[in-house]
PDB file of C-alpha atoms in Angstrom:
ATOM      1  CA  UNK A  59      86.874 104.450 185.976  1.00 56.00           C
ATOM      2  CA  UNK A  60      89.842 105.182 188.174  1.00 77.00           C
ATOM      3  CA  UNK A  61      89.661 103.274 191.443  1.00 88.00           C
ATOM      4  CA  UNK A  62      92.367 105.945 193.040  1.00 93.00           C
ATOM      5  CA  UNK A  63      92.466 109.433 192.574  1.00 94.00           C
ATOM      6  CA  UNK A  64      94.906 111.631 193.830  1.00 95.00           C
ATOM      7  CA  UNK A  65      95.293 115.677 194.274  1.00 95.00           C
ATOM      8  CA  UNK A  66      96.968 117.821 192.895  1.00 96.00           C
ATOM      9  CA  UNK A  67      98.673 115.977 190.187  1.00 94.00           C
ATOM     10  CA  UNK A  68     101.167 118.951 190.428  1.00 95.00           C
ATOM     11  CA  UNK A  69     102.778 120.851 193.544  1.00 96.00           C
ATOM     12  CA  UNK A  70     105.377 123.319 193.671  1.00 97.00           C
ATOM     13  CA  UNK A  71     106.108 124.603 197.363  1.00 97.00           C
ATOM     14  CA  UNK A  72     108.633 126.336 198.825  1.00 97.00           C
ATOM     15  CA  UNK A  73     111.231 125.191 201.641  1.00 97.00           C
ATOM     16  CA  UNK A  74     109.851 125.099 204.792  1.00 97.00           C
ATOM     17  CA  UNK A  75     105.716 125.194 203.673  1.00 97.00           C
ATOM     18  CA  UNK A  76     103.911 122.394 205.064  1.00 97.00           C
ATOM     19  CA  UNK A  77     102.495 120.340 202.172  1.00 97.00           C
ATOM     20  CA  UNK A  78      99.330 117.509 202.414  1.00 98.00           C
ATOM     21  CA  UNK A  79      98.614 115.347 199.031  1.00 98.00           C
ATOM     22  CA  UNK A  80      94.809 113.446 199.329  1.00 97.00           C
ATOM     23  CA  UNK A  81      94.096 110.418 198.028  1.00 97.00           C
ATOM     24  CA  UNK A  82      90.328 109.117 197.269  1.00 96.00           C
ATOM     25  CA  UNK A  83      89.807 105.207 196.744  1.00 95.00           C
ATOM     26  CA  UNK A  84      86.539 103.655 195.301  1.00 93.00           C
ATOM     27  CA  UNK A  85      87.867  99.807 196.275  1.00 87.00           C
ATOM     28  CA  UNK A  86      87.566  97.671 199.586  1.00 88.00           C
ATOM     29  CA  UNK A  87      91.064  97.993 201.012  1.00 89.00           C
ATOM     30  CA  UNK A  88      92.468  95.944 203.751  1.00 88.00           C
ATOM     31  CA  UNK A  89      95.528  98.111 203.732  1.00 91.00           C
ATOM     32  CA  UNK A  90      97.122 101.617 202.154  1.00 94.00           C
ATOM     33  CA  UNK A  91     100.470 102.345 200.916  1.00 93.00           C
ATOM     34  CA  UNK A  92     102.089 105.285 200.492  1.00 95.00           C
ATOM     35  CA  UNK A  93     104.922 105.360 197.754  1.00 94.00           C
ATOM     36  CA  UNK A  94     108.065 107.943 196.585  1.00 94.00           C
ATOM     37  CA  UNK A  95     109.181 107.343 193.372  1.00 92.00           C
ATOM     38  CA  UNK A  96     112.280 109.755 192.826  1.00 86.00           C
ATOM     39  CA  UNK A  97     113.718 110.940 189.038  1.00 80.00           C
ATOM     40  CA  UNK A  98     115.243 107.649 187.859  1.00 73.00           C
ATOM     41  CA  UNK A  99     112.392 105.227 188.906  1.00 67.00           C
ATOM     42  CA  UNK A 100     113.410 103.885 192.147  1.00 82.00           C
ATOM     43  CA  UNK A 101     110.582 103.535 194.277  1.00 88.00           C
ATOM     44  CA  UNK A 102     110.294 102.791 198.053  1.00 89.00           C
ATOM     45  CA  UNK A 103     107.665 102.528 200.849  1.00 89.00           C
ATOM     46  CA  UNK A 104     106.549 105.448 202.789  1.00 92.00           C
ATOM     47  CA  UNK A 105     104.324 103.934 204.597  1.00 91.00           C
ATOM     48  CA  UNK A 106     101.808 101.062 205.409  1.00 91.00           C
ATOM     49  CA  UNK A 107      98.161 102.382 206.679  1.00 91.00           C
ATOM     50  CA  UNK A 108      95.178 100.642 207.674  1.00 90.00           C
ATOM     51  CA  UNK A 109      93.333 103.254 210.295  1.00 91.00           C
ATOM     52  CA  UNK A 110      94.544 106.121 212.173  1.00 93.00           C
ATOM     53  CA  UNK A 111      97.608 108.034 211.872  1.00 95.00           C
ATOM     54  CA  UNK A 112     101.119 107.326 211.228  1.00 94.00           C
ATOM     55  CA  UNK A 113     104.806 109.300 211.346  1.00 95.00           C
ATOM     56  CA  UNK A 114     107.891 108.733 210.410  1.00 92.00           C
ATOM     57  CA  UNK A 115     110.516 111.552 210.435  1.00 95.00           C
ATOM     58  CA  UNK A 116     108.516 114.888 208.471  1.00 96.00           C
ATOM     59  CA  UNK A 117     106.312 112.847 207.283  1.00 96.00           C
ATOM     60  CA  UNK A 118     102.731 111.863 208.598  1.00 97.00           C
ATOM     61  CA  UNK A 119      99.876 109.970 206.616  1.00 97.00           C
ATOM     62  CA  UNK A 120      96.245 109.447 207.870  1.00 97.00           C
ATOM     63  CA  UNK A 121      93.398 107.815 206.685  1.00 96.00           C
ATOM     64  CA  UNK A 122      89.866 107.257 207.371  1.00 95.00           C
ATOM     65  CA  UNK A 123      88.405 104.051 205.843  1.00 92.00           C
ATOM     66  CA  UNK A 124      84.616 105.151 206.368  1.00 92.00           C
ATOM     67  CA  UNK A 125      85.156 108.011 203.957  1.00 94.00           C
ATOM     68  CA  UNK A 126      87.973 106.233 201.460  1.00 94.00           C
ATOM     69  CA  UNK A 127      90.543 108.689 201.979  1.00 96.00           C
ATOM     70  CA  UNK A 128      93.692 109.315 202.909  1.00 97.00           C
ATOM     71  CA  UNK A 129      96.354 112.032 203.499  1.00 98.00           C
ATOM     72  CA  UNK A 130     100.187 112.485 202.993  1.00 98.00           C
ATOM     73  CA  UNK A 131     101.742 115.749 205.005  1.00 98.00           C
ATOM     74  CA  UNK A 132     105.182 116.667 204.810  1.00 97.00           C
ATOM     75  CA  UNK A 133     106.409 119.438 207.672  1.00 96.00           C
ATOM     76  CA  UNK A 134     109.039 121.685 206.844  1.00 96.00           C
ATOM     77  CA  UNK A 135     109.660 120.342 203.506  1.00 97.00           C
ATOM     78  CA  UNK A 136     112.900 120.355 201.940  1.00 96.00           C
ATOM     79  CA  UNK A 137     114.504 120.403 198.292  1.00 95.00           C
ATOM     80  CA  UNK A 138     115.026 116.571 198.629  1.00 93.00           C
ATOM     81  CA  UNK A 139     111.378 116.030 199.316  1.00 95.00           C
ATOM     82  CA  UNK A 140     111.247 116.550 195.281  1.00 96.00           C
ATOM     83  CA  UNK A 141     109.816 113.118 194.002  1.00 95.00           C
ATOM     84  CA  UNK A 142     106.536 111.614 193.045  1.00 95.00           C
ATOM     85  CA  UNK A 143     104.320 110.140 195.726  1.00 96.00           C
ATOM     86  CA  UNK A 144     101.901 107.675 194.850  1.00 95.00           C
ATOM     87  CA  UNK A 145      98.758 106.140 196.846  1.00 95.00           C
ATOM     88  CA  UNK A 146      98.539 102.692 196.743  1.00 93.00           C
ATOM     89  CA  UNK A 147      95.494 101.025 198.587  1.00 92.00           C
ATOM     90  CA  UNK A 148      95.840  97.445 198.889  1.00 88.00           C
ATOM     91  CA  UNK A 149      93.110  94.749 198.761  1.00 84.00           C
ATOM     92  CA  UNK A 150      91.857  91.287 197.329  1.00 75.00           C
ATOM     93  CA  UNK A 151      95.780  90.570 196.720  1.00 73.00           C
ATOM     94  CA  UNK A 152      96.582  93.133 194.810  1.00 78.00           C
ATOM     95  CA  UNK A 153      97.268  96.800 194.432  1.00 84.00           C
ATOM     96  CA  UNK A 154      95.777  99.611 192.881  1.00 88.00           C
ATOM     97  CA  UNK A 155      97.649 102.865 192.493  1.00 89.00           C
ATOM     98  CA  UNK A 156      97.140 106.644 191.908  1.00 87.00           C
ATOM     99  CA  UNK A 157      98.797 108.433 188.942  1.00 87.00           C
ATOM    100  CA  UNK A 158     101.090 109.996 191.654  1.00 92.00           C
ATOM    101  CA  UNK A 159     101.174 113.630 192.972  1.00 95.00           C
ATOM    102  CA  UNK A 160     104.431 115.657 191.449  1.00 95.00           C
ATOM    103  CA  UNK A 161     105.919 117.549 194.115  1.00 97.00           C
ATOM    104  CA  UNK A 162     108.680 120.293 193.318  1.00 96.00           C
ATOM    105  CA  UNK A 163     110.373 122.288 196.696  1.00 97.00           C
ATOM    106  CA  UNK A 164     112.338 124.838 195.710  1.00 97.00           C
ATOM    107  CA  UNK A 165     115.163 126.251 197.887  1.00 95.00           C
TER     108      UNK A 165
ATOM    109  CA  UNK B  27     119.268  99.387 197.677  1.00 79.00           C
ATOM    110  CA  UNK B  28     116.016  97.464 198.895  1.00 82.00           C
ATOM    111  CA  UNK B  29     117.518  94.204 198.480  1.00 90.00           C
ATOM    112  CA  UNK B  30     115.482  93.528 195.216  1.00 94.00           C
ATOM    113  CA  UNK B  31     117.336  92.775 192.575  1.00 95.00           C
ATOM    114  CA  UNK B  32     115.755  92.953 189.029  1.00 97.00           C
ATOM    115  CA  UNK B  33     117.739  91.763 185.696  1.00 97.00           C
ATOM    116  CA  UNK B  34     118.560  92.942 182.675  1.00 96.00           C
ATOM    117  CA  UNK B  35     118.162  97.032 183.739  1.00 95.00           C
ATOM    118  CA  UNK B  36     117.563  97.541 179.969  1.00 95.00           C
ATOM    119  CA  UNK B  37     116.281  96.053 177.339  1.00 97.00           C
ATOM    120  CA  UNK B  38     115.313  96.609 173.823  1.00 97.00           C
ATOM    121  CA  UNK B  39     114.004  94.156 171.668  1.00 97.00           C
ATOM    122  CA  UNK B  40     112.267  94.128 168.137  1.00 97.00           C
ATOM    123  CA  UNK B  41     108.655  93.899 167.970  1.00 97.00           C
ATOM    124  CA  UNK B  42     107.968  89.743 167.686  1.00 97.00           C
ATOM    125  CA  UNK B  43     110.581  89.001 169.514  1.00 97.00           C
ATOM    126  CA  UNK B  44     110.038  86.998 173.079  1.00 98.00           C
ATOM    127  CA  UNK B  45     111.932  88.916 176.477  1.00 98.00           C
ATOM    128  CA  UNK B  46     112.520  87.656 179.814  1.00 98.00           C
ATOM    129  CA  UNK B  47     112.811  89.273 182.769  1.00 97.00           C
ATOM    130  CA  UNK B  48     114.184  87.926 186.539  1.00 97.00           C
ATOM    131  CA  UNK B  49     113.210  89.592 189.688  1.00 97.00           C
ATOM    132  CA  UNK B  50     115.483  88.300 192.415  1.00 96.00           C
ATOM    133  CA  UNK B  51     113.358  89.163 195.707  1.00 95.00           C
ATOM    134  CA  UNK B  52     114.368  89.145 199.028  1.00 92.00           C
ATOM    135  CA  UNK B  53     114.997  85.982 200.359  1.00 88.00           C
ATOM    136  CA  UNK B  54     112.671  85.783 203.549  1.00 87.00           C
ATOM    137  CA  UNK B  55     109.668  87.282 201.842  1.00 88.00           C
ATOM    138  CA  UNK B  56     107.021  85.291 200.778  1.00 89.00           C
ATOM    139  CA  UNK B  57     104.612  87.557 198.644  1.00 91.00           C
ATOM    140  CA  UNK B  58     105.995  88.955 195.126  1.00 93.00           C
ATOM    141  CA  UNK B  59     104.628  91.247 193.055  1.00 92.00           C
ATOM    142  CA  UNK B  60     104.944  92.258 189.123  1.00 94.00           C
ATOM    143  CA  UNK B  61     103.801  95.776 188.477  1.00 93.00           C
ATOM    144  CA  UNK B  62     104.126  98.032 184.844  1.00 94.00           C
ATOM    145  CA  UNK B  63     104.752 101.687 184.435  1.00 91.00           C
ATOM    146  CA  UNK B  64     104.576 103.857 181.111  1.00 90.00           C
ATOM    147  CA  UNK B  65     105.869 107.006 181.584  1.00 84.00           C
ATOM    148  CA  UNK B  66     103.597 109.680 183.739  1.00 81.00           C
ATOM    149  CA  UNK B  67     101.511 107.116 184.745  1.00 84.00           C
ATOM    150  CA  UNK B  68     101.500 105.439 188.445  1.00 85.00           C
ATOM    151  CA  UNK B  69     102.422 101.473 188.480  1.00 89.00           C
ATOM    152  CA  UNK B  70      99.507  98.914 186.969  1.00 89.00           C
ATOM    153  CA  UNK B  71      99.228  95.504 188.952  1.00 88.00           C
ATOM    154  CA  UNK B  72     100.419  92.595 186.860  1.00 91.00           C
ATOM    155  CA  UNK B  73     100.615  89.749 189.135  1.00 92.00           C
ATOM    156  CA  UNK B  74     101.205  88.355 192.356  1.00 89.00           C
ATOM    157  CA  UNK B  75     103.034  85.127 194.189  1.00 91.00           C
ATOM    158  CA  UNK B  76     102.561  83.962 197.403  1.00 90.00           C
ATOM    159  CA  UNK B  77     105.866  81.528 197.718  1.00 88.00           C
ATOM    160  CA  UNK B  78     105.812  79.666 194.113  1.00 88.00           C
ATOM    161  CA  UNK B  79     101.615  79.838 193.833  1.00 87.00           C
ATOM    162  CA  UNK B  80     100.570  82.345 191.208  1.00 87.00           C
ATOM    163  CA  UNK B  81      97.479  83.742 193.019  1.00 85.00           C
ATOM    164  CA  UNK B  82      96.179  86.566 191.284  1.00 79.00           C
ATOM    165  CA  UNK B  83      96.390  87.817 187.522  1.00 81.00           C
ATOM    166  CA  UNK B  84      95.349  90.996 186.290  1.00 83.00           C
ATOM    167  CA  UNK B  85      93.174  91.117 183.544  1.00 75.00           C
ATOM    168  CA  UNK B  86      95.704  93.310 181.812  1.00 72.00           C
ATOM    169  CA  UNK B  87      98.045  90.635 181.676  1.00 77.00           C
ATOM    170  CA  UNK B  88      97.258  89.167 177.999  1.00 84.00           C
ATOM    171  CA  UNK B  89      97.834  85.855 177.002  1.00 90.00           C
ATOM    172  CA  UNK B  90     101.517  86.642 175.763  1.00 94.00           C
ATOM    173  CA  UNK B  91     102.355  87.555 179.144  1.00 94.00           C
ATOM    174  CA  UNK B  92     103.348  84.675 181.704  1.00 94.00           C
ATOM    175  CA  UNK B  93     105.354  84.795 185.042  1.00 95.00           C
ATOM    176  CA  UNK B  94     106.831  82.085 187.154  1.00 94.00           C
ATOM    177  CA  UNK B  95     108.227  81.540 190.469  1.00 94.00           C
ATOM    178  CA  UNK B  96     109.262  77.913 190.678  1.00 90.00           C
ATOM    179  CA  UNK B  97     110.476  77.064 194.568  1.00 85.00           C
ATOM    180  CA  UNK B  98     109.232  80.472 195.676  1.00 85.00           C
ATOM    181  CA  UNK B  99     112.280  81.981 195.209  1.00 90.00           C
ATOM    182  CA  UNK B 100     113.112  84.148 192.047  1.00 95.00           C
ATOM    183  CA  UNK B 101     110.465  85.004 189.879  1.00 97.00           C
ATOM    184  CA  UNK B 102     110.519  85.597 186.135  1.00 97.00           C
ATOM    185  CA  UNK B 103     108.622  87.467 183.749  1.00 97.00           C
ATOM    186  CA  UNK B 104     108.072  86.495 180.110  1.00 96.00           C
ATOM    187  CA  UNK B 105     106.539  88.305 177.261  1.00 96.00           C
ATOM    188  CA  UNK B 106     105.923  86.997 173.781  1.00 97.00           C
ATOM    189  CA  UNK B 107     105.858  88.497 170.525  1.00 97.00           C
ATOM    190  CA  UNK B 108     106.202  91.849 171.894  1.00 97.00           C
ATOM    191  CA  UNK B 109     104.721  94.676 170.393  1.00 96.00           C
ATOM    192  CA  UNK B 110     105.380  98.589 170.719  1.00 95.00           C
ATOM    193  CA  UNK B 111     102.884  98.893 173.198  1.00 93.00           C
ATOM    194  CA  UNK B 112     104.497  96.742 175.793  1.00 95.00           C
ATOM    195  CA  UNK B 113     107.778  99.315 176.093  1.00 96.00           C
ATOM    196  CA  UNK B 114     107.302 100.585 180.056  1.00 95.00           C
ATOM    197  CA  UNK B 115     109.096 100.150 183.300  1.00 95.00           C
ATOM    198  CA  UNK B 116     108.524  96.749 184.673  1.00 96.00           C
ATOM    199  CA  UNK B 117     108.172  96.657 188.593  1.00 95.00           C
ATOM    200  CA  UNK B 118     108.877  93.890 190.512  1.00 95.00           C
ATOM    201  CA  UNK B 119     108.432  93.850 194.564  1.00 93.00           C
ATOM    202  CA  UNK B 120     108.662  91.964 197.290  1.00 92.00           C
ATOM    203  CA  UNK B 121     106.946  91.986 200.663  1.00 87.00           C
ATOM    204  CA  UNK B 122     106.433  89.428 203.951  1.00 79.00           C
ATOM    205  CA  UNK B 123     103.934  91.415 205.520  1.00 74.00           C
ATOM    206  CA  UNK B 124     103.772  95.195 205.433  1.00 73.00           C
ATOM    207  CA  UNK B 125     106.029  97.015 203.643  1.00 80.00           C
ATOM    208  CA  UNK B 126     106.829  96.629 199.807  1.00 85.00           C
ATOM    209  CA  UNK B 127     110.106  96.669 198.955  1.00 91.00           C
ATOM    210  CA  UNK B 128     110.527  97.756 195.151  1.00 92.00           C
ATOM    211  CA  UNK B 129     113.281  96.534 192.667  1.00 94.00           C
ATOM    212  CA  UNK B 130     115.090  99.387 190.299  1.00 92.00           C
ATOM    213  CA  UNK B 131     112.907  97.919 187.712  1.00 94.00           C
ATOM    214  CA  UNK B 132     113.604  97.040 184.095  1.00 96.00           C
ATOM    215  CA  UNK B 133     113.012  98.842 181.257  1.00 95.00           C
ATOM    216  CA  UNK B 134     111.886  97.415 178.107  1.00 97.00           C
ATOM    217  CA  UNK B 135     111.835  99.379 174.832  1.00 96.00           C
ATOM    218  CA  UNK B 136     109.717  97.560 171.865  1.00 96.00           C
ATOM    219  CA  UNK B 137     110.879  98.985 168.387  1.00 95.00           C
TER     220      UNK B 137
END
């Protein structure tokens, strides 16, 4: 049983399209991460999420603990958006993570 | 560079033999995590520090597994009598509050 799932596992866009990845967690969570892993392995911290909405540059993430979910949009997305983004709800001291959603912008 | 440092990058090892890893977090944070990552797959919880207290274990984490962080400072990572199945990205992190702040990782290859 997968306590995070993620959609699509796959995304090709073009520049410029506005892209959203979903994330659906079965765990109590006192927190939600949102991850990049780029080609290479390195990853780094998106963002930190407990209610609402957040932004930072292009990016925005939401979620909404009643319904265990949570949302990762990208505006006007751009070649070096290309990387893996992972969901990564936090709780009881430790981390549980999607499989990551693949996302490929091509110029 | 996040300011996590993880050593050796690389390292390949024949199956039986013992490997040990050093994640060098950064200095103010107080909370460090281990994480694993096979290829296509998103990162598996290993284990977490709060300073140099070992406070949760994943049940993945089999006996031949066993991580340290004496003075709450660097942490290490120890496997024994590695098999094939161990070979995957291993993750450490560091955080104080919020944000996690990932080391490159090191790779371990079991032949």
């Amino acid at each position: 049983k997968n306590e995070v799932e993620q959609s699509p596992q796959n995304l090709t866009a073009q520049e410029g399209e506005f892209i959203t990845i979903n994330c659906s967690y079965s765990v109590g969570i006192s927190a939600l991460h949102w991850l990049q892993q780029h080609p290479g392995g390195g990853i780094v911290s998106l963002f930190m999420l407990s209610s609402g909405k957040k932004k930072h540059g292009r990016l925005i993430a939401t979620i909404n603990i009643q319904e265990k979910h949570s949302s990762l949009h990208i505006t006007a997305s751009h070649p070096r958006d290309s990387a893996v983004y992972i969901c990564a709800p936090e709780g009881g001291n430790q981390f549980y993570f999607g499989t990551g959603t693949s996302l490929t912008v091509i110029p | 560079d996040t300011g996590v440092s993880q050593d050796p990058r690389h390292k390949i090892t024949k199956r039986g033999q013992n490997v040990t890893f050093r994640c060098d977090p950064i200095s103010e944070h107080n909370r460090l995590y281990w994480y694993r990552q096979t290829l296509g797959q998103g990162p598996e919880f290993l284990t977490y520090f709060q300073n140099e207290a070992q406070l949760e274990k994943s049940r993945l984490l089999s006996d031949r597994f066993s991580a340290e962080r004496p003075k709450g400072s660097f942490s290490t990572l120890e496997i024994q009598r590695t098999e094939q199945g161990d070979s995957a990205m291993y993750l450490c992190a560091s955080t104080m509050e919020y944000e996690q702040f990932f080391g490159p990782g090191t790779r371990l290859t079991v032949l």
